[in-house]
XYZ file of C-alpha atoms in Angstrom:
461
model
C 0.099 -0.026 0.019
C 1.424 3.466 -1.002
C 1.807 6.029 1.611
C -0.286 9.122 1.086
C 1.921 12.014 0.042
C 2.099 15.167 2.299
C 1.239 18.520 0.902
C 3.839 21.183 1.404
C 3.253 24.816 0.624
C 6.150 27.048 -0.023
C 5.632 30.776 0.506
C 8.528 32.697 -0.559
C 9.092 35.559 -3.049
C 12.435 34.222 -4.448
C 11.640 32.063 -7.464
C 15.212 30.360 -7.507
C 14.943 29.345 -3.842
C 11.362 27.926 -4.382
C 12.583 25.916 -7.342
C 15.475 24.515 -5.251
C 13.052 23.328 -2.566
C 10.802 21.879 -5.083
C 13.571 19.841 -6.625
C 14.346 18.511 -3.132
C 10.849 17.675 -2.106
C 8.635 16.912 -5.162
C 9.716 13.232 -5.481
C 8.031 12.415 -2.120
C 5.469 15.109 -1.748
C 2.986 17.365 -3.254
C 4.478 20.752 -3.574
C 2.487 24.062 -3.795
C 4.012 27.487 -4.416
C 3.175 31.203 -3.695
C 5.194 34.092 -4.022
C 3.178 36.577 -1.777
C 1.440 36.432 1.648
C -1.965 36.890 0.039
C -1.639 34.161 -2.577
C -0.314 31.835 0.172
C -3.279 32.247 2.367
C -5.721 31.574 -0.547
C -3.798 28.302 -1.439
C -3.667 27.184 2.158
C -7.420 27.865 2.640
C -8.207 25.787 -0.627
C -5.655 22.861 -0.499
C -5.198 22.570 3.370
C -1.426 21.648 3.456
C 0.162 19.606 6.051
C 3.353 21.646 6.020
C 3.936 25.377 5.106
C 7.413 26.713 4.702
C 6.987 30.414 5.273
C 9.436 33.244 4.537
C 9.519 36.166 6.915
C 10.243 38.800 4.366
C 7.319 38.844 1.914
C 6.471 41.792 -0.541
C 3.109 42.209 0.806
C 3.851 42.011 4.581
C 5.848 39.906 7.171
C 5.536 36.138 7.418
C 5.219 36.832 11.225
C 1.885 38.654 10.617
C 0.914 35.754 8.349
C 1.688 32.906 10.929
C -1.447 33.525 13.166
C -3.801 33.295 10.381
C -2.374 29.993 9.192
C -2.624 28.622 12.800
C -6.373 29.721 12.990
C -7.065 27.533 10.061
C -8.928 24.078 10.591
C -7.098 21.857 10.242
C -4.160 24.166 10.890
C -0.923 23.318 9.124
C 2.452 22.875 10.821
C 4.669 25.977 10.015
C 8.343 26.170 9.536
C 9.665 29.852 9.178
C 12.359 30.822 6.754
C 14.700 33.812 7.230
C 17.547 35.580 5.601
C 18.907 36.732 9.012
C 18.963 34.831 12.100
C 17.303 37.424 14.459
C 16.681 35.970 17.792
C 13.552 38.284 18.333
C 11.911 37.028 15.040
C 12.580 33.573 16.110
C 11.078 34.082 19.632
C 8.041 35.734 18.177
C 7.629 32.943 15.394
C 7.809 30.040 17.979
C 5.416 31.935 20.403
C 2.853 32.189 17.673
C 2.986 28.539 16.818
C 5.898 27.992 14.441
C 7.233 24.436 14.669
C 10.867 25.410 13.936
C 12.853 27.941 11.651
C 15.588 27.738 8.901
C 18.172 30.327 7.994
C 19.143 31.128 4.328
C 21.266 29.659 2.775
C 19.671 26.469 3.908
C 22.154 23.681 5.179
C 20.903 20.541 3.210
C 21.182 18.068 6.189
C 19.573 20.515 8.490
C 16.783 21.219 6.008
C 16.055 17.395 5.484
C 16.095 16.811 9.307
C 13.805 19.593 9.940
C 11.213 18.712 7.165
C 11.186 15.074 8.557
C 10.461 16.251 12.205
C 7.887 18.795 10.989
C 6.126 16.248 8.850
C 6.180 13.579 11.835
C 4.658 16.463 14.013
C 1.978 17.120 11.350
C 1.098 13.534 11.269
C 0.912 13.417 15.008
C -1.534 16.241 15.109
C -3.708 14.481 12.440
C -3.629 11.371 14.444
C -4.701 13.175 17.636
C -7.512 14.860 15.645
C -8.820 11.481 14.443
C -8.511 9.903 17.855
C -10.346 12.807 19.385
C -13.184 12.446 16.744
C -13.276 8.646 17.585
C -13.632 9.588 21.385
C -16.380 11.832 20.529
C -18.086 9.142 18.644
C -17.723 6.571 21.452
C -18.998 9.112 23.901
C -22.044 9.894 21.675
C -21.279 13.545 20.934
C -21.588 12.673 17.187
C -25.118 11.693 17.706
C -26.360 15.060 18.231
C -28.980 14.965 15.565
C -31.442 17.586 14.980
C -32.994 20.430 12.828
C -34.986 22.050 15.346
C -33.957 25.786 15.684
C -33.895 25.920 19.437
C -31.719 22.653 19.503
C -29.320 24.031 16.956
C -28.982 27.440 19.016
C -28.304 25.491 22.114
C -25.705 23.443 20.240
C -24.135 26.619 18.886
C -23.980 28.198 22.369
C -22.395 25.021 23.668
C -19.677 25.035 20.956
C -19.007 28.856 21.429
C -18.991 28.489 25.441
C -16.221 25.436 24.900
C -13.697 28.276 23.888
C -13.374 29.248 27.407
C -11.232 27.107 29.875
C -13.069 28.314 32.952
C -16.443 29.884 32.430
C -19.173 28.172 34.373
C -21.947 26.616 32.044
C -25.385 25.591 33.456
C -27.513 23.314 31.175
C -31.100 23.228 31.951
C -33.750 20.863 30.434
C -36.010 17.866 31.305
C -34.726 14.619 32.313
C -33.532 12.620 29.235
C -33.208 15.705 27.045
C -29.334 15.407 26.649
C -27.662 17.425 29.270
C -24.673 15.190 29.694
C -24.302 14.974 25.929
C -24.216 18.670 25.724
C -21.538 18.671 28.593
C -19.441 16.185 27.038
C -19.582 18.401 23.751
C -18.389 21.331 25.668
C -15.432 19.444 27.139
C -14.441 17.712 23.825
C -14.355 21.114 22.082
C -12.642 22.799 24.938
C -8.726 23.327 25.655
C -9.166 20.824 28.379
C -10.148 17.975 25.982
C -6.966 15.968 26.648
C -7.871 15.867 30.456
C -10.566 13.862 32.152
C -14.195 14.344 31.988
C -15.755 13.206 35.224
C -19.522 13.210 36.004
C -21.501 12.951 39.232
C -25.216 12.810 39.764
C -26.003 15.076 42.855
C -29.239 13.461 43.449
C -28.145 9.796 43.553
C -26.484 10.009 47.090
C -26.715 11.365 50.590
C -24.994 14.619 51.370
C -22.368 12.633 53.329
C -21.504 10.533 50.291
C -21.575 13.451 47.801
C -19.197 15.366 50.099
C -16.747 12.505 50.341
C -17.074 11.703 46.420
C -16.365 15.358 45.604
C -13.598 16.466 48.070
C -12.154 13.041 49.040
C -11.380 12.147 52.705
C -8.342 11.724 54.936
C -7.593 8.536 56.728
C -10.098 8.020 59.564
C -12.078 10.827 58.665
C -15.326 9.232 59.757
C -16.508 5.537 60.552
C -16.029 3.326 57.632
C -13.429 5.733 56.001
C -10.743 3.847 54.062
C -7.553 3.522 56.101
C -5.519 5.086 53.247
C -7.901 7.898 52.510
C -9.615 8.680 49.151
C -9.057 10.916 46.332
C -12.143 13.015 45.342
C -13.526 13.640 41.963
C -12.277 17.279 42.071
C -8.676 15.786 41.990
C -9.454 13.028 39.508
C -10.894 15.795 37.095
C -7.869 18.053 37.700
C -7.040 19.808 34.377
C -10.291 18.717 32.876
C -14.158 19.101 33.377
C -16.370 18.118 36.269
C -20.025 17.640 35.377
C -22.376 17.959 38.199
C -25.929 16.757 37.144
C -28.986 17.803 39.142
C -26.945 20.342 40.978
C -30.177 21.663 42.587
C -30.099 18.626 44.945
C -26.731 19.720 46.347
C -26.804 20.136 50.227
C -26.395 23.939 51.230
C -23.057 23.090 53.214
C -21.734 21.504 50.068
C -22.923 24.406 47.902
C -20.663 26.733 50.185
C -17.655 24.468 49.707
C -18.167 24.260 45.908
C -18.306 28.148 45.740
C -14.948 28.261 47.284
C -13.543 26.048 44.789
C -14.881 27.927 41.953
C -13.524 31.089 43.522
C -10.125 30.049 44.939
C -9.425 26.712 42.985
C -8.744 25.183 46.198
C -10.618 22.784 48.903
C -10.113 20.708 51.930
C -10.703 17.061 52.033
C -13.026 15.663 54.550
C -11.192 15.491 57.818
C -8.207 17.200 56.235
C -6.341 20.391 57.331
C -4.178 20.904 54.212
C -5.404 22.863 51.262
C -5.459 21.112 47.926
C -5.185 23.012 44.627
C -7.189 21.981 41.638
C -7.653 23.360 38.053
C -10.985 22.425 36.682
C -13.914 23.618 34.834
C -17.498 23.049 36.219
C -20.334 22.298 34.043
C -23.627 21.715 35.787
C -27.169 20.647 34.792
C -30.623 20.903 36.334
C -34.087 19.754 35.395
C -35.626 22.797 37.039
C -35.243 26.528 36.618
C -32.345 26.978 39.104
C -32.732 30.665 39.318
C -36.406 30.355 40.366
C -35.153 27.885 43.155
C -32.514 30.233 44.188
C -35.106 33.031 44.531
C -37.073 30.728 46.744
C -34.306 30.183 49.218
C -33.485 26.680 47.834
C -30.082 27.459 46.285
C -27.323 29.868 46.833
C -27.606 32.886 44.491
C -23.897 33.579 44.633
C -23.122 30.007 43.606
C -25.783 30.245 40.746
C -23.934 33.152 39.188
C -20.751 31.312 39.376
C -22.297 28.278 37.782
C -24.362 30.114 35.038
C -21.792 32.455 33.401
C -23.389 30.784 30.333
C -26.830 29.167 30.499
C -28.046 26.808 27.959
C -31.639 25.711 27.740
C -32.417 22.381 26.077
C -35.815 21.748 24.247
C -37.694 18.601 25.202
C -38.245 16.060 22.647
C -42.066 16.977 22.115
C -40.877 20.457 21.337
C -38.750 19.293 18.523
C -40.935 16.654 16.845
C -39.341 17.142 13.347
C -36.388 15.377 14.926
C -38.095 12.267 16.266
C -37.837 10.105 13.166
C -34.217 11.197 12.366
C -33.078 10.210 15.834
C -35.059 6.998 15.778
C -33.240 6.043 12.531
C -29.978 6.750 13.937
C -30.616 4.625 17.064
C -31.893 1.903 14.775
C -28.653 1.931 12.960
C -26.700 1.885 16.196
C -28.560 -1.074 17.663
C -28.378 -2.946 14.401
C -24.669 -2.918 14.615
C -24.845 -3.736 18.408
C -27.208 -6.743 18.024
C -26.450 -7.804 14.308
C -29.883 -6.978 13.198
C -30.840 -5.578 9.695
C -33.897 -3.191 10.355
C -34.030 -0.758 7.570
C -36.796 1.650 8.542
C -40.119 2.170 9.921
C -43.680 1.596 8.365
C -46.256 4.485 8.284
C -48.133 3.228 11.645
C -44.806 3.011 13.392
C -43.897 6.489 12.341
C -47.245 7.842 13.765
C -46.890 6.103 16.848
C -43.404 7.709 17.405
C -44.656 11.045 16.279
C -47.744 10.951 18.536
C -46.105 9.929 21.680
C -45.469 12.576 24.343
C -41.927 11.226 25.236
C -41.943 12.244 28.779
C -38.653 10.628 29.014
C -37.367 12.498 26.024
C -34.442 11.311 23.962
C -33.406 8.575 26.805
C -36.856 7.060 26.424
C -36.801 7.157 22.639
C -33.477 5.384 22.589
C -34.441 2.917 24.979
C -37.649 2.098 23.048
C -35.790 1.408 19.832
C -33.246 -0.597 21.585
C -36.036 -2.726 22.998
C -37.541 -3.240 19.455
C -34.287 -4.059 17.615
C -33.207 -6.352 20.560
C -36.531 -8.423 20.643
C -37.746 -8.453 16.990
C -36.300 -10.026 13.970
C -38.064 -8.412 11.067
C -36.452 -6.016 8.625
C -38.991 -3.174 9.165
C -40.057 -1.596 12.487
C -43.945 -1.788 12.405
C -46.723 -0.478 14.735
C -47.135 -3.653 16.714
C -43.523 -3.441 17.748
C -44.391 -0.224 19.553
C -47.300 -1.409 21.394
C -45.792 -0.364 24.629
C -46.003 3.249 23.735
C -48.925 4.921 25.181
C -50.467 6.674 22.146
C -53.924 6.974 20.895
C -52.891 8.031 17.434
C -54.212 11.542 18.003
C -52.743 14.273 15.947
C -49.427 15.686 17.681
C -49.750 18.633 19.803
C -48.038 20.330 22.562
C -47.835 18.357 25.765
C -50.073 19.513 28.437
C -49.639 18.350 32.202
C -52.792 17.485 33.964
C -54.374 20.526 35.364
C -55.800 21.327 38.723
C -57.741 24.385 40.073
C -57.257 26.568 43.247
C -60.282 28.591 44.362
C -59.087 32.050 45.171
C -60.901 34.298 47.678
C -62.378 37.561 46.473
C -60.206 39.585 48.827
C -57.016 38.270 47.405
C -54.293 35.978 48.773
C -50.537 36.027 48.875
C -48.385 33.652 47.012
C -46.693 32.461 49.966
C -50.029 31.311 51.538
C -50.877 29.560 48.443
C -47.592 27.642 48.484
C -48.032 26.960 52.179
C -51.433 25.398 51.567
C -50.248 23.267 48.498
C -47.232 21.902 50.610
C -49.602 21.188 53.516
C -52.083 19.402 51.493
C -49.233 17.356 49.841
C -47.747 16.478 53.181
C -51.233 15.161 54.482
C -51.782 13.337 51.202
C -48.344 11.614 51.849
C -49.018 10.789 55.227
C -46.387 13.115 56.646
C -43.598 11.167 54.873
C -41.087 13.834 53.874
C -39.440 11.898 51.120
C -42.764 10.974 49.523
C -43.765 14.622 49.702
C -40.647 15.845 48.119
C -41.112 13.502 45.164
C -44.882 14.378 45.020
C -44.062 18.247 44.677
C -40.968 17.358 42.398
C -38.660 19.311 45.047
C -35.142 18.330 46.222
C -35.700 16.959 49.849
C -33.655 19.649 51.502
C -35.718 22.383 49.786
C -38.921 20.780 51.170
C -37.501 20.678 54.571
C -36.514 24.393 54.335
C -40.282 25.144 53.285
C -41.787 22.925 56.099
C -39.802 24.721 58.632
C -40.400 28.162 57.175
C -44.197 27.581 57.226
C -44.271 25.770 60.602
C -45.751 22.633 59.011
C -43.178 20.140 60.218
C -44.449 18.106 63.300
């Protein structure tokens, strides 16, 4: 198998010099030439060379001014500077702006061959890293971000733009199953921290004590049952990378305070520890509620909210982007065809109507699980209506989802909102037989928020 030839672009205004370089390189590589900076930029944009040999002294400007423009291209070429005078200042500026190396005219043949070999190896390594990064994104599902809905596309563009920052807090809000972690991974893989870990923690999945230990780690003997050698927390595991905190609304107030210190000072204490630990991370958080509304009600620290939500991304539910349902379903069908060795080719009209008319309370996660169930259990070549019998749909025309409504009788003389909230909590508390956990689930509130409200209104017995 023949090795693919590299493209090398020579930008130099001296025709004899370009010809000499061409003769040295053209047997093994594809050679492009430009005698001005403007012509060189146009060629680079059109041909995407692997390597650029760039003269510092050009008739229409300095090669040092051209270098940043070349490095901003995607993919960006490896650049070797060429100069008639070995001026230290020019070399320093060139290296600082991303040049791989430099050559001085007249070029020494042995030095030239070694520099070109090293530069092309560097270019090949960059291409391999780019390929591996794309593969990591594919395995993490980032490439499964399918959709034409404008709100979804706007959210995706905002995520990509926010990825350019190393540190800005990003808050992703949306219903469960709408793809919040997928967006968090997108931000990480497009960010300068992509080479470092992405670590996720669901704040609703554990008690405050476990969450604190998981986040900050603990020292030896910090509490009963603590490992004798201590434990490294996820803050340290994610050092250099991104920490994703899902359902952050459930984070206990004491841990909120400690997390605020991490975001402000980039330091923390392990549980039971007395020595500060430094960490360099970016925090991306997610919530299935309006976190600012919760903060205004006293259920979340406002100062922490502002740190977390430098950029706020709102994800539409699947029922709000119905035009994307069939495209997503087809993508999941292909994914599970590969996984289970099946050969489904599409959906019949009845199956499509079932998919389109279902309200999808579980959003994309529910759709994906539904398609996996069908592909795993059935052996046809087309997904038909009877395969989706488990979906709760009456084949009505699709429309906006409406939660079940209830009425409140308001007195003629008026009533304060706090009194309404108190009565709703009181009725729910009684309905759930004074069980706090059941009441929190019934009202769709974090447990610590409910406890705060029960105490506030004097309901707790």
